[in-house]
Short mmCIF file of C-alpha atoms in Angstrom, two decimals:
data_model
loop_
_atom_site.label_atom_id
_atom_site.label_comp_id
_atom_site.label_asym_id
_atom_site.label_seq_id
_atom_site.Cartn_x
_atom_site.Cartn_y
_atom_site.Cartn_z
CA MET I 617 -72.41 -90.13 -139.15
CA PHE I 618 -70.99 -88.51 -136.05
CA VAL I 619 -70.90 -84.75 -136.63
CA PRO I 620 -69.64 -82.45 -133.82
CA ASN I 621 -71.76 -79.32 -133.57
CA HIS I 622 -69.01 -77.01 -134.76
CA TYR I 623 -68.61 -79.03 -137.98
CA ARG I 624 -72.30 -78.95 -138.98
CA GLU I 625 -73.30 -77.09 -142.12
CA PRO I 626 -74.32 -73.45 -141.59
CA ASP I 627 -77.28 -73.86 -143.96
CA VAL I 628 -79.02 -76.69 -145.75
CA SER I 629 -77.92 -75.21 -149.03
CA TRP I 630 -74.39 -76.32 -148.22
CA MET I 631 -75.55 -79.99 -148.33
CA VAL I 632 -77.51 -79.49 -151.56
CA ASP I 633 -74.63 -77.72 -153.29
CA LEU I 634 -72.14 -80.39 -152.23
CA MET I 635 -74.44 -83.19 -153.56
CA ARG I 636 -75.03 -81.45 -156.91
CA GLY I 637 -71.38 -80.52 -157.27
CA ASN I 638 -70.19 -84.03 -156.42
CA PRO I 639 -72.87 -86.36 -157.71
CA LEU I 640 -70.87 -89.56 -157.90
CA ALA I 641 -72.22 -91.08 -154.67
CA LEU I 642 -71.31 -94.26 -152.89
CA MET I 643 -74.50 -96.27 -152.31
CA ALA I 644 -74.29 -98.82 -149.45
CA SER I 645 -76.94 -101.28 -148.47
CA ASN I 646 -77.26 -104.58 -146.53
CA GLY I 647 -76.04 -107.72 -148.17
CA THR I 648 -76.26 -111.27 -147.01
CA PRO I 649 -75.02 -112.17 -143.49
CA GLY I 650 -72.06 -113.95 -145.05
CA GLU I 651 -71.03 -111.18 -147.47
CA GLY I 652 -71.91 -108.14 -145.38
CA PRO I 653 -72.73 -104.68 -146.79
CA ILE I 654 -72.67 -103.98 -150.53
CA ALA I 655 -71.45 -100.69 -151.99
CA THR I 656 -71.46 -99.15 -155.47
CA HIS I 657 -70.20 -95.83 -156.81
CA LEU I 658 -72.89 -94.32 -159.09
CA PRO I 659 -74.34 -91.05 -160.35
CA VAL I 660 -77.19 -89.55 -158.33
CA ILE I 661 -79.28 -86.43 -159.13
CA THR I 662 -82.27 -84.63 -157.64
CA ASP I 663 -85.51 -85.56 -159.45
CA PRO I 664 -85.93 -82.62 -161.85
CA ARG I 665 -89.73 -82.86 -161.42
CA TRP I 666 -89.41 -81.96 -157.73
CA GLU I 667 -90.34 -78.33 -157.01
CA GLY I 668 -90.27 -78.36 -153.20
CA LEU I 669 -87.86 -76.64 -150.89
CA PRO I 670 -85.34 -78.79 -149.03
CA ALA I 671 -86.05 -79.53 -145.32
CA ALA I 672 -83.29 -78.91 -142.82
CA ASP I 673 -82.40 -82.64 -143.01
CA LEU I 674 -83.42 -82.99 -146.68
CA SER I 675 -86.23 -85.42 -145.73
CA GLY I 676 -88.71 -85.88 -148.58
CA MET I 677 -86.20 -84.92 -151.30
CA PRO I 678 -86.54 -87.33 -154.26
CA LEU I 679 -83.30 -88.52 -155.85
CA LEU I 680 -82.68 -90.51 -159.02
CA GLY I 681 -79.81 -92.90 -159.84
CA HIS I 682 -78.85 -95.82 -161.96
CA MET I 683 -76.39 -98.76 -162.09
CA ASN I 684 -75.57 -101.74 -164.26
CA ARG I 685 -78.14 -104.54 -163.85
CA ALA I 686 -75.29 -107.05 -164.05
CA ASN I 687 -74.04 -105.61 -160.77
CA PRO I 688 -74.97 -108.01 -157.92
CA HIS I 689 -75.92 -104.93 -155.93
CA TRP I 690 -79.01 -104.50 -158.22
CA ALA I 691 -80.27 -108.01 -157.49
CA ALA I 692 -79.69 -107.39 -153.75
CA LEU I 693 -81.81 -104.18 -153.75
CA ASP I 694 -85.40 -104.44 -152.72
CA THR I 695 -88.00 -101.77 -153.16
CA GLY I 696 -88.78 -100.35 -149.74
CA SER I 697 -85.39 -101.10 -148.26
CA MET I 698 -83.09 -98.45 -146.83
CA VAL I 699 -79.85 -97.27 -148.44
CA LEU I 700 -77.06 -94.89 -147.50
CA LEU I 701 -75.70 -92.54 -150.15
CA THR I 702 -72.41 -90.81 -149.32
CA PHE I 703 -71.37 -87.73 -151.29
CA THR I 704 -67.78 -86.59 -150.79
CA GLY I 705 -66.78 -83.00 -151.44
CA PRO I 706 -63.50 -81.02 -151.34
CA HIS I 707 -60.88 -82.28 -148.82
CA ALA I 708 -57.25 -81.68 -148.05
CA TYR I 709 -54.55 -82.61 -145.55
CA VAL I 710 -53.47 -79.93 -143.06
CA SER I 711 -49.84 -80.08 -141.91
CA PRO I 712 -48.94 -78.67 -138.53
CA THR I 713 -46.27 -76.57 -140.24
CA VAL I 714 -49.09 -74.31 -141.48
CA TYR I 715 -50.31 -73.45 -138.00
CA GLY I 716 -47.17 -71.67 -136.89
CA ILE I 717 -47.79 -72.80 -133.32
CA THR I 718 -46.56 -75.60 -131.06
CA PRO I 719 -47.76 -78.01 -129.87
CA ALA I 720 -49.95 -78.90 -132.82
CA ALA I 721 -51.35 -81.99 -134.53
CA PRO I 722 -52.00 -82.78 -138.23
CA THR I 723 -55.54 -83.25 -139.49
CA TRP I 724 -57.54 -83.64 -142.65
CA ASN I 725 -60.15 -81.04 -143.57
CA PHE I 726 -63.04 -82.63 -145.50
CA THR I 727 -66.65 -82.25 -146.50
CA SER I 728 -69.23 -85.01 -146.85
CA VAL I 729 -73.03 -85.57 -146.87
CA HIS I 730 -74.59 -88.84 -145.78
CA VAL I 731 -78.09 -89.41 -147.12
CA HIS I 732 -80.37 -92.09 -145.79
CA GLY I 733 -83.41 -93.01 -147.85
CA GLU I 734 -85.94 -95.58 -149.00
CA VAL I 735 -85.22 -97.06 -152.39
CA GLU I 736 -87.72 -97.81 -155.17
CA LYS I 737 -86.50 -99.83 -158.18
CA VAL I 738 -87.76 -98.59 -161.51
CA GLU I 739 -88.98 -101.54 -163.63
CA SER I 740 -90.37 -99.72 -166.70
CA THR I 741 -88.00 -99.42 -169.69
CA GLU I 742 -89.43 -95.96 -170.55
CA GLU I 743 -89.07 -94.71 -166.96
CA THR I 744 -85.53 -96.08 -166.90
CA LEU I 745 -84.75 -94.23 -170.14
CA GLY I 746 -86.21 -91.12 -168.49
CA VAL I 747 -83.81 -91.38 -165.56
CA VAL I 748 -80.87 -91.76 -167.90
CA GLN I 749 -82.01 -88.70 -169.93
CA ALA I 750 -82.55 -86.66 -166.80
CA THR I 751 -79.07 -87.53 -165.61
CA VAL I 752 -77.54 -86.56 -168.95
CA ARG I 753 -79.35 -83.17 -168.88
CA ALA I 754 -78.25 -82.48 -165.29
CA PHE I 755 -74.62 -83.35 -165.95
CA GLU I 756 -74.36 -81.62 -169.30
CA LYS I 757 -75.74 -78.44 -167.78
CA GLU I 758 -73.34 -78.58 -164.79
CA PHE I 759 -70.24 -80.20 -166.17
CA GLY I 760 -70.54 -80.57 -169.92
CA ASP I 761 -71.20 -78.42 -172.99
CA SER I 762 -74.99 -78.84 -173.31
CA TRP I 763 -74.56 -81.87 -175.60
CA ASP I 764 -77.70 -82.61 -177.62
CA MET I 765 -78.62 -86.24 -177.00
CA SER I 766 -81.44 -86.35 -179.49
CA GLU I 767 -79.39 -88.25 -182.13
CA SER I 768 -78.33 -90.85 -179.58
CA ILE I 769 -81.77 -91.81 -178.19
CA ASP I 770 -81.96 -94.91 -180.33
CA TYR I 771 -78.58 -95.99 -178.97
CA PHE I 772 -79.85 -95.30 -175.42
CA ARG I 773 -82.82 -97.56 -176.10
CA LYS I 774 -80.43 -100.38 -177.13
CA ILE I 775 -78.41 -100.20 -173.86
CA VAL I 776 -81.15 -99.24 -171.43
CA PRO I 777 -82.27 -102.92 -170.82
CA GLY I 778 -78.95 -103.30 -169.01
CA VAL I 779 -79.55 -100.30 -166.81
CA GLY I 780 -81.08 -100.51 -163.38
CA ALA I 781 -82.68 -97.16 -162.45
CA PHE I 782 -84.00 -96.33 -158.98
CA ARG I 783 -85.55 -93.57 -156.95
CA VAL I 784 -84.57 -92.73 -153.38
CA ARG I 785 -86.95 -90.87 -151.00
CA VAL I 786 -84.66 -89.12 -148.49
CA THR I 787 -85.53 -89.82 -144.87
CA LYS I 788 -82.68 -87.81 -143.39
CA ALA I 789 -79.30 -86.37 -144.27
CA GLU I 790 -76.29 -85.19 -142.32
CA GLY I 791 -73.54 -82.91 -143.47
CA MET I 792 -69.97 -82.83 -142.16
CA PHE I 793 -68.02 -79.70 -143.05
CA LYS I 794 -64.77 -80.10 -141.10
CA LEU I 795 -62.93 -76.91 -142.09
CA SER I 796 -60.72 -75.86 -139.13
CA GLN I 797 -63.56 -74.18 -137.35
CA GLU I 798 -61.97 -74.98 -133.99
CA GLN I 799 -58.84 -72.93 -134.83
CA ARG I 800 -58.34 -69.23 -134.13
CA PRO I 801 -59.13 -66.94 -137.08
CA GLU I 802 -55.43 -66.15 -137.83
CA VAL I 803 -54.61 -69.88 -137.88
CA ARG I 804 -57.57 -70.67 -140.18
CA GLU I 805 -56.43 -67.92 -142.49
CA ARG I 806 -52.99 -69.49 -142.75
CA VAL I 807 -54.60 -72.83 -143.62
CA VAL I 808 -56.72 -71.11 -146.31
CA GLN I 809 -53.68 -69.42 -147.75
CA SER I 810 -51.64 -72.62 -147.85
CA PHE I 811 -54.45 -74.40 -149.70
CA ALA I 812 -54.83 -71.57 -152.14
CA GLU I 813 -51.11 -71.61 -152.98
CA ARG I 814 -51.08 -75.35 -153.83
CA GLY I 815 -52.29 -74.93 -157.41
CA CYS I 816 -54.59 -77.91 -156.92
CA THR I 817 -58.33 -77.78 -157.67
CA ARG I 818 -59.23 -79.88 -154.64
CA HIS I 819 -57.20 -77.64 -152.31
CA ALA I 820 -58.64 -74.49 -153.95
CA GLN I 821 -62.21 -75.70 -153.49
CA THR I 822 -61.56 -76.47 -149.84
CA ALA I 823 -60.10 -72.99 -149.39
CA ASP I 824 -63.17 -71.43 -150.99
CA LEU I 825 -65.48 -73.30 -148.59
CA MET I 826 -63.35 -72.08 -145.64
CA ASP I 827 -63.67 -68.52 -146.92
CA ARG I 828 -67.41 -68.89 -147.09
CA LEU I 829 -67.44 -69.67 -143.34
CA SER I 830 -65.64 -66.46 -142.51
#
């Protein structure tokens, strides 16, 4: 991903926060010469057993994910192959009317993290079940109501043969946080204010990130 210097994240924690707050990633990998690349939207979490600190480019970070085994993407994945995971964060259109200056041009403020890594397919049923359970715990803690899955484990065991779980060892990651950094402070403040007034969660989240850069 091409990232101009002024759009790079100010700290590695920005990339980690974006990935954890927006865990529905787009996994892309090579397909056949005739079909081209293959892509699947799927949930991805950090391996909860990992206790390390993230490197500046997230190299070495272990991730977990899963998809439907009926998905042709699963058959096309090979352990040891490279994949790209794209995590998309808050984004919003910026109209030139907000700038209050002429000439001006419209743009789109957005945030994204591209993660490159080596994939390892999980073949064991118990390990696959473990990935599913870890994903549920992570999402219930972050987005749910701490649902107790204990009474549904038997149901999980029935459906897990159709689940393809995998690990990804991150080799590098790049974050793009395009948040009007090239504009003068007073112009950026007008953009933040316009987003905050929209009453839209996506715009509000983009405004919050812009405030963090101040």
